[in-house]
Short mmCIF file of C-alpha atoms in Angstrom, two decimals:
data_model
loop_
_atom_site.label_atom_id
_atom_site.label_comp_id
_atom_site.label_asym_id
_atom_site.label_seq_id
_atom_site.Cartn_x
_atom_site.Cartn_y
_atom_site.Cartn_z
CA UNK L 344 28.45 29.21 24.24
CA UNK L 345 30.70 26.10 24.32
CA UNK L 346 30.84 24.27 27.62
CA UNK L 347 33.98 22.65 29.02
CA UNK L 348 33.17 19.05 29.99
CA UNK L 349 34.17 18.11 33.51
CA UNK L 350 36.62 15.52 32.23
CA UNK L 351 38.46 18.30 30.43
CA UNK L 352 38.36 20.84 33.25
CA UNK L 353 39.43 18.49 36.01
CA UNK L 354 41.61 16.18 33.99
CA UNK L 355 42.95 18.20 31.11
CA UNK L 356 42.57 21.92 31.36
CA UNK L 357 44.31 22.05 34.68
CA UNK L 358 47.14 19.84 33.62
CA UNK L 359 49.55 22.75 33.35
CA UNK L 360 49.13 23.47 37.04
CA UNK L 361 51.17 20.50 38.14
CA UNK L 362 51.09 20.56 41.94
CA UNK L 363 54.46 19.21 42.96
CA UNK L 364 55.39 16.96 45.84
CA UNK L 365 58.23 18.94 47.37
CA UNK L 366 58.83 22.63 47.96
CA UNK L 367 60.53 24.67 45.30
CA UNK L 368 62.12 28.06 45.55
CA UNK L 369 58.81 29.71 46.45
CA UNK L 370 57.94 27.97 49.71
CA UNK L 371 55.17 30.28 50.92
CA UNK L 372 53.53 28.18 53.60
CA UNK L 373 50.82 30.80 54.10
CA UNK L 374 49.85 31.11 50.46
CA UNK L 375 50.32 33.90 47.95
CA UNK L 376 49.52 36.85 50.20
CA UNK L 377 52.02 39.63 49.66
CA UNK L 378 53.18 37.97 46.44
CA UNK L 379 49.96 38.23 44.49
CA UNK L 380 47.99 40.79 46.50
CA UNK L 381 44.29 40.03 46.54
CA UNK L 382 44.53 36.93 44.38
CA UNK L 383 43.57 33.54 45.87
CA UNK L 384 46.13 32.02 48.19
CA UNK L 385 47.95 28.82 47.38
CA UNK L 386 46.08 27.25 50.30
CA UNK L 387 42.75 28.17 48.73
CA UNK L 388 43.77 26.91 45.28
CA UNK L 389 44.92 23.55 46.64
CA UNK L 390 41.73 23.27 48.70
CA UNK L 391 39.73 23.62 45.52
CA UNK L 392 41.77 20.98 43.73
CA UNK L 393 40.94 18.64 46.60
CA UNK L 394 37.27 19.58 46.40
CA UNK L 395 37.19 18.51 42.75
CA UNK L 396 39.03 15.18 43.00
CA UNK L 397 38.77 14.34 46.67
CA UNK L 398 41.64 13.86 49.12
CA UNK L 399 44.22 11.18 48.27
CA UNK L 400 46.90 11.38 50.97
CA UNK L 401 50.48 11.10 49.80
CA UNK L 402 49.69 11.92 46.16
CA UNK L 403 50.07 15.09 44.16
CA UNK L 404 47.01 17.32 44.21
CA UNK L 405 46.94 17.37 40.43
CA UNK L 406 48.52 14.89 38.06
CA UNK L 407 48.20 12.28 40.78
CA UNK L 408 48.49 9.46 38.25
CA UNK L 409 51.77 9.23 36.39
CA UNK L 410 54.97 7.35 35.69
CA UNK L 411 58.64 8.25 36.20
CA UNK L 412 60.99 8.36 33.21
CA UNK L 413 64.75 8.78 32.89
CA UNK L 414 67.04 9.60 30.00
CA UNK L 415 69.00 12.57 28.69
CA UNK L 416 68.86 15.79 26.69
CA UNK L 417 71.34 16.28 23.86
CA UNK L 418 71.73 19.99 23.12
CA UNK L 419 72.96 20.80 19.64
CA UNK L 420 74.14 24.28 20.65
CA UNK L 421 71.63 26.14 18.46
CA UNK L 422 70.17 28.03 21.45
CA UNK L 423 73.55 29.05 22.88
CA UNK L 424 73.54 32.46 21.09
CA UNK L 425 70.17 33.22 22.72
CA UNK L 426 70.85 31.99 26.27
CA UNK L 427 73.85 31.68 28.55
CA UNK L 428 72.19 28.72 30.30
CA UNK L 429 74.62 25.79 30.30
CA UNK L 430 71.82 23.41 29.31
CA UNK L 431 71.87 24.97 25.83
CA UNK L 432 75.61 24.54 25.27
CA UNK L 433 76.35 21.63 22.96
CA UNK L 434 76.47 18.45 25.04
CA UNK L 435 74.45 15.98 27.09
CA UNK L 436 72.48 16.58 30.29
CA UNK L 437 70.78 13.97 32.45
CA UNK L 438 66.99 13.91 32.75
CA UNK L 439 64.52 12.65 35.33
CA UNK L 440 60.93 13.26 34.30
CA UNK L 441 57.34 12.32 34.77
CA UNK L 442 54.56 11.57 32.28
CA UNK L 443 51.07 11.98 33.67
CA UNK L 444 47.44 12.84 33.14
CA UNK L 445 45.50 15.62 34.82
CA UNK L 446 43.33 15.12 37.86
CA UNK L 447 43.84 14.48 41.53
CA UNK L 448 42.65 10.86 41.69
CA UNK L 449 45.56 8.40 41.29
CA UNK L 450 43.12 5.58 40.44
CA UNK L 451 41.25 7.32 37.63
CA UNK L 452 41.09 5.77 34.19
CA UNK L 453 43.51 7.13 31.61
CA UNK L 454 40.61 7.94 29.30
CA UNK L 455 39.24 10.42 31.83
CA UNK L 456 41.75 13.06 30.71
CA UNK L 457 42.06 14.59 27.25
CA UNK L 458 45.51 16.04 27.92
CA UNK L 459 48.86 14.38 28.68
CA UNK L 460 51.69 16.12 30.54
CA UNK L 461 55.47 15.84 30.58
CA UNK L 462 57.60 17.32 33.38
CA UNK L 463 61.40 17.34 33.29
CA UNK L 464 64.31 17.94 35.64
CA UNK L 465 67.38 18.49 33.46
CA UNK L 466 70.80 18.59 35.16
CA UNK L 467 73.92 19.59 33.25
CA UNK L 468 77.38 18.07 33.88
CA UNK L 469 78.33 21.23 35.77
CA UNK L 470 75.34 20.98 38.11
CA UNK L 471 73.05 23.49 36.44
CA UNK L 472 69.39 22.59 36.72
CA UNK L 473 66.27 23.36 34.73
CA UNK L 474 62.77 22.18 35.57
CA UNK L 475 59.87 22.48 33.18
CA UNK L 476 56.29 21.23 33.23
CA UNK L 477 54.67 20.91 29.81
CA UNK L 478 51.23 20.08 28.55
CA UNK L 479 49.95 18.45 25.36
CA UNK L 480 47.76 21.50 24.69
CA UNK L 481 49.62 24.71 23.77
CA UNK L 482 47.22 27.03 25.59
CA UNK L 483 45.43 27.23 28.93
CA UNK L 484 41.71 27.99 29.37
CA UNK L 485 42.24 31.04 31.65
CA UNK L 486 44.95 33.65 32.10
CA UNK L 487 44.86 34.57 35.81
CA UNK L 488 44.89 32.81 39.20
CA UNK L 489 41.49 34.36 39.98
CA UNK L 490 39.96 32.81 36.88
CA UNK L 491 41.58 29.47 37.71
CA UNK L 492 40.03 29.64 41.17
CA UNK L 493 36.61 30.28 39.64
CA UNK L 494 37.08 27.47 37.11
CA UNK L 495 37.86 24.99 39.87
CA UNK L 496 34.63 25.94 41.64
CA UNK L 497 32.67 25.52 38.42
CA UNK L 498 34.28 22.16 37.71
CA UNK L 499 33.27 20.96 41.17
CA UNK L 500 29.69 21.81 40.32
CA UNK L 501 30.08 19.90 37.06
CA UNK L 502 31.35 16.91 39.05
CA UNK L 503 28.29 17.05 41.27
CA UNK L 504 25.79 17.55 38.43
CA UNK L 505 23.46 14.60 37.88
CA UNK L 506 23.39 14.99 34.09
CA UNK L 507 25.68 16.54 31.54
CA UNK L 508 24.58 20.10 30.85
CA UNK L 509 22.99 20.46 34.29
CA UNK L 510 25.70 22.83 35.38
CA UNK L 511 24.73 26.48 35.78
CA UNK L 512 28.07 27.18 37.45
CA UNK L 513 30.06 26.21 34.35
CA UNK L 514 27.60 28.02 32.09
CA UNK L 515 28.10 31.18 34.13
CA UNK L 516 31.87 30.70 34.12
CA UNK L 517 31.98 30.40 30.33
CA UNK L 518 29.92 33.57 29.93
CA UNK L 519 32.30 35.57 32.10
CA UNK L 520 35.44 33.92 30.65
CA UNK L 521 34.85 33.64 26.89
CA UNK L 522 38.59 33.12 26.37
CA UNK L 523 38.12 29.57 27.68
CA UNK L 524 36.30 28.71 24.46
CA UNK L 525 39.64 28.81 22.63
CA UNK L 526 40.94 25.94 24.75
CA UNK L 527 37.71 24.01 24.32
CA UNK L 528 37.93 24.41 20.55
CA UNK L 529 41.58 23.35 20.45
CA UNK L 530 40.72 20.10 22.22
CA UNK L 531 37.86 19.47 19.82
CA UNK L 532 40.19 19.97 16.87
CA UNK L 533 43.02 17.84 18.32
CA UNK L 534 41.88 14.45 19.67
CA UNK L 535 44.09 13.08 22.46
CA UNK L 536 47.06 10.96 21.42
CA UNK L 537 47.02 7.19 21.67
CA UNK L 538 50.09 7.21 23.92
CA UNK L 539 52.49 9.25 25.98
CA UNK L 540 55.20 8.68 23.37
CA UNK L 541 53.49 10.19 20.32
CA UNK L 542 52.25 13.47 21.83
CA UNK L 543 53.85 16.90 21.59
CA UNK L 544 54.23 18.83 24.86
CA UNK L 545 54.21 22.63 25.22
CA UNK L 546 55.52 25.12 27.79
CA UNK L 547 52.18 27.00 27.48
CA UNK L 548 53.55 30.04 29.33
CA UNK L 549 56.15 32.32 27.80
CA UNK L 550 59.67 32.61 29.24
CA UNK L 551 62.72 34.75 28.52
CA UNK L 552 66.11 33.61 27.33
CA UNK L 553 69.00 35.83 28.47
CA UNK L 554 72.25 35.87 26.49
CA UNK L 555 75.78 36.60 27.72
CA UNK L 556 75.33 40.34 27.10
CA UNK L 557 72.08 40.47 29.06
CA UNK L 558 69.79 40.73 26.06
CA UNK L 559 66.40 39.05 26.52
CA UNK L 560 64.30 37.14 24.00
CA UNK L 561 60.73 36.06 24.78
CA UNK L 562 60.14 32.42 23.85
CA UNK L 563 57.93 29.42 24.22
CA UNK L 564 59.13 25.86 23.79
CA UNK L 565 57.70 22.50 22.95
CA UNK L 566 58.97 18.97 22.35
CA UNK L 567 57.87 17.20 19.15
CA UNK L 568 57.89 13.37 19.09
CA UNK L 569 59.75 11.32 16.54
CA UNK L 570 56.93 8.77 16.81
CA UNK L 571 54.01 9.66 14.54
CA UNK L 572 50.91 11.00 16.28
CA UNK L 573 47.90 8.71 16.22
CA UNK L 574 44.61 9.58 17.91
CA UNK L 575 43.21 7.65 20.82
CA UNK L 576 41.38 4.54 19.69
CA UNK L 577 38.06 3.62 21.25
CA UNK L 578 39.37 0.16 22.18
CA UNK L 579 42.13 1.68 24.30
CA UNK L 580 39.68 3.22 26.72
CA UNK L 581 38.74 -0.24 27.98
CA UNK L 582 42.21 -0.43 29.55
CA UNK L 583 42.35 1.81 32.62
CA UNK L 584 46.15 2.04 32.39
CA UNK L 585 46.72 1.99 28.63
CA UNK L 586 49.13 4.95 28.68
CA UNK L 587 51.64 3.38 31.06
CA UNK L 588 51.28 -0.04 29.42
CA UNK L 589 51.81 1.49 26.01
CA UNK L 590 54.89 3.41 27.10
CA UNK L 591 56.45 0.32 28.67
CA UNK L 592 55.87 -1.66 25.50
CA UNK L 593 57.24 1.11 23.31
CA UNK L 594 60.41 1.40 25.40
CA UNK L 595 61.05 -2.34 25.05
CA UNK L 596 61.58 -1.62 21.36
CA UNK L 597 63.90 1.41 21.64
CA UNK L 598 64.27 4.74 23.45
CA UNK L 599 61.63 7.39 22.75
CA UNK L 600 62.77 10.71 21.28
CA UNK L 601 61.41 14.23 21.02
CA UNK L 602 62.98 17.30 19.41
CA UNK L 603 62.91 20.46 21.52
CA UNK L 604 61.73 23.44 19.48
CA UNK L 605 62.01 27.03 20.70
CA UNK L 606 59.65 29.62 19.20
CA UNK L 607 60.84 33.25 19.19
CA UNK L 608 58.34 36.00 19.92
CA UNK L 609 58.22 39.16 17.86
CA UNK L 610 57.49 42.62 19.29
CA UNK L 611 53.83 42.82 20.23
CA UNK L 612 53.36 39.10 20.90
CA UNK L 613 51.60 38.69 24.25
CA UNK L 614 53.62 37.09 27.02
CA UNK L 615 51.15 37.47 29.89
CA UNK L 616 48.22 35.53 28.43
CA UNK L 617 48.45 31.72 28.22
CA UNK L 618 45.07 31.50 26.49
CA UNK L 619 46.56 32.86 23.24
CA UNK L 620 48.94 31.27 20.77
CA UNK L 621 51.50 33.23 18.79
CA UNK L 622 51.20 33.39 14.99
CA UNK L 623 52.43 30.29 13.19
CA UNK L 624 55.02 32.22 11.16
CA UNK L 625 57.29 32.93 14.13
CA UNK L 626 60.91 31.74 13.95
CA UNK L 627 61.39 28.23 15.35
CA UNK L 628 64.72 26.68 16.30
CA UNK L 629 65.46 23.00 16.90
CA UNK L 630 67.74 23.11 19.96
CA UNK L 631 68.26 19.44 20.78
CA UNK L 632 66.83 15.99 21.40
CA UNK L 633 65.12 14.64 24.50
CA UNK L 634 65.62 10.88 24.86
CA UNK L 635 63.64 8.74 27.32
CA UNK L 636 65.27 5.37 27.96
CA UNK L 637 63.39 3.92 30.92
CA UNK L 638 60.09 4.15 32.79
CA UNK L 639 59.46 3.20 36.44
CA UNK L 640 56.42 3.28 38.75
CA UNK L 641 56.03 6.59 40.51
CA UNK L 642 55.47 5.02 43.92
CA UNK L 643 59.21 4.47 44.39
CA UNK L 644 60.69 5.83 41.17
CA UNK L 645 63.22 8.67 40.85
CA UNK L 646 60.58 11.32 40.10
CA UNK L 647 58.54 10.70 43.24
CA UNK L 648 60.01 13.49 45.36
CA UNK L 649 60.74 16.03 42.63
CA UNK L 650 58.73 19.21 42.42
CA UNK L 651 58.58 20.22 38.77
CA UNK L 652 58.28 23.89 39.70
CA UNK L 653 58.30 25.95 36.47
CA UNK L 654 60.22 28.72 38.23
CA UNK L 655 63.17 26.44 39.04
CA UNK L 656 65.23 28.03 36.28
CA UNK L 657 68.97 28.23 35.59
CA UNK L 658 70.84 31.45 34.91
CA UNK L 659 70.00 32.33 31.33
CA UNK L 660 66.28 31.43 31.51
CA UNK L 661 63.85 33.80 33.25
CA UNK L 662 60.08 33.87 33.79
CA UNK L 663 57.85 36.10 31.72
CA UNK L 664 55.11 38.33 33.11
CA UNK L 665 52.54 35.50 32.86
CA UNK L 666 50.61 35.77 36.17
CA UNK L 667 50.01 32.02 36.32
CA UNK L 668 53.70 31.21 36.83
CA UNK L 669 54.01 32.62 40.37
CA UNK L 670 50.67 31.12 41.35
CA UNK L 671 51.77 27.71 40.13
CA UNK L 672 55.04 27.92 42.01
CA UNK L 673 53.38 28.85 45.29
CA UNK L 674 50.75 26.12 44.88
CA UNK L 675 53.53 23.56 44.40
CA UNK L 676 54.94 24.56 47.77
CA UNK L 677 51.57 24.27 49.47
CA UNK L 678 50.96 20.86 47.94
CA UNK L 679 54.35 19.72 49.17
CA UNK L 680 53.64 20.88 52.69
CA UNK L 681 50.45 18.84 52.80
CA UNK L 682 51.98 15.78 51.22
CA UNK L 683 54.98 15.84 53.54
CA UNK L 684 52.68 16.08 56.56
CA UNK L 685 50.66 13.12 55.30
CA UNK L 686 53.78 11.02 54.77
CA UNK L 687 55.00 11.84 58.28
CA UNK L 688 51.65 10.83 59.78
CA UNK L 689 51.69 7.59 57.81
CA UNK L 690 55.25 6.81 58.98
CA UNK L 691 54.15 7.46 62.55
CA UNK L 692 51.21 5.10 62.17
CA UNK L 693 48.57 7.76 62.70
#
């Protein structure tokens, strides 16, 4: 049975669960109880993230290392028949985003993660807002919050193991969650990109677009870079911060562009399982261009206090029945509560 390396589990596989810095719409300070029944609480999930990477006050519990970016999204209007969301009407919306790697240690080397992440806050001229957190892998290793909770425990054991392979916890996890092998295989088949700028980023979870008549269409989205993908070079790993350095150098040449592609589900395509991709023959629509013009350090940049909660959706975009979405949203709120408390203690000199 394939085994997920710790660097993947802690740094890459969990990248889709971007624990935000401020509360979103689901500010459940006491966890997920009542929202997700017997599933692990947000408090418990965040505790396990901290157990894997250690406590780093003031930083996000996952994706602690990242960089702020700003730019715009030019919609071409192609998605307007599918969704009444103003962001899909032809025109330009402003963007504040964040490029990052997985893991809760803000000082970790860029090479420690096999997955990059891109989170966006898109605001239309009329004030509509859409937040999305995307990952450079199109699937997730597990499909439920319970399995995520178990994977975090197994990854902690991997972290503590003295030698690679000396990890009965991860072995047991893989036996009880064989679906995780699909994610492991995808990473083996797709080496990490050499930069933030030449990676594609995926919604992973399914969502629903709602048109003006109330009709719903299940979709996933991704952004495809104009820059040609190149795999990570061995020499790059000697630079702890090669991703941010590379992005800064690339932006000195010109803005970086991605095309946003929406994939339409057909009847029978699963929407509640992020470990499975849809068939490659599904209809795909180019709906506009994301342009990043500037990058800034996250310590005081415009993305610092944004929670990229995937359930911060405008009218015309709705969540699917993917059980991870509500768990992610609640965990963002819990992470914010802790981070805010830490910042207040720091300001007070305690």
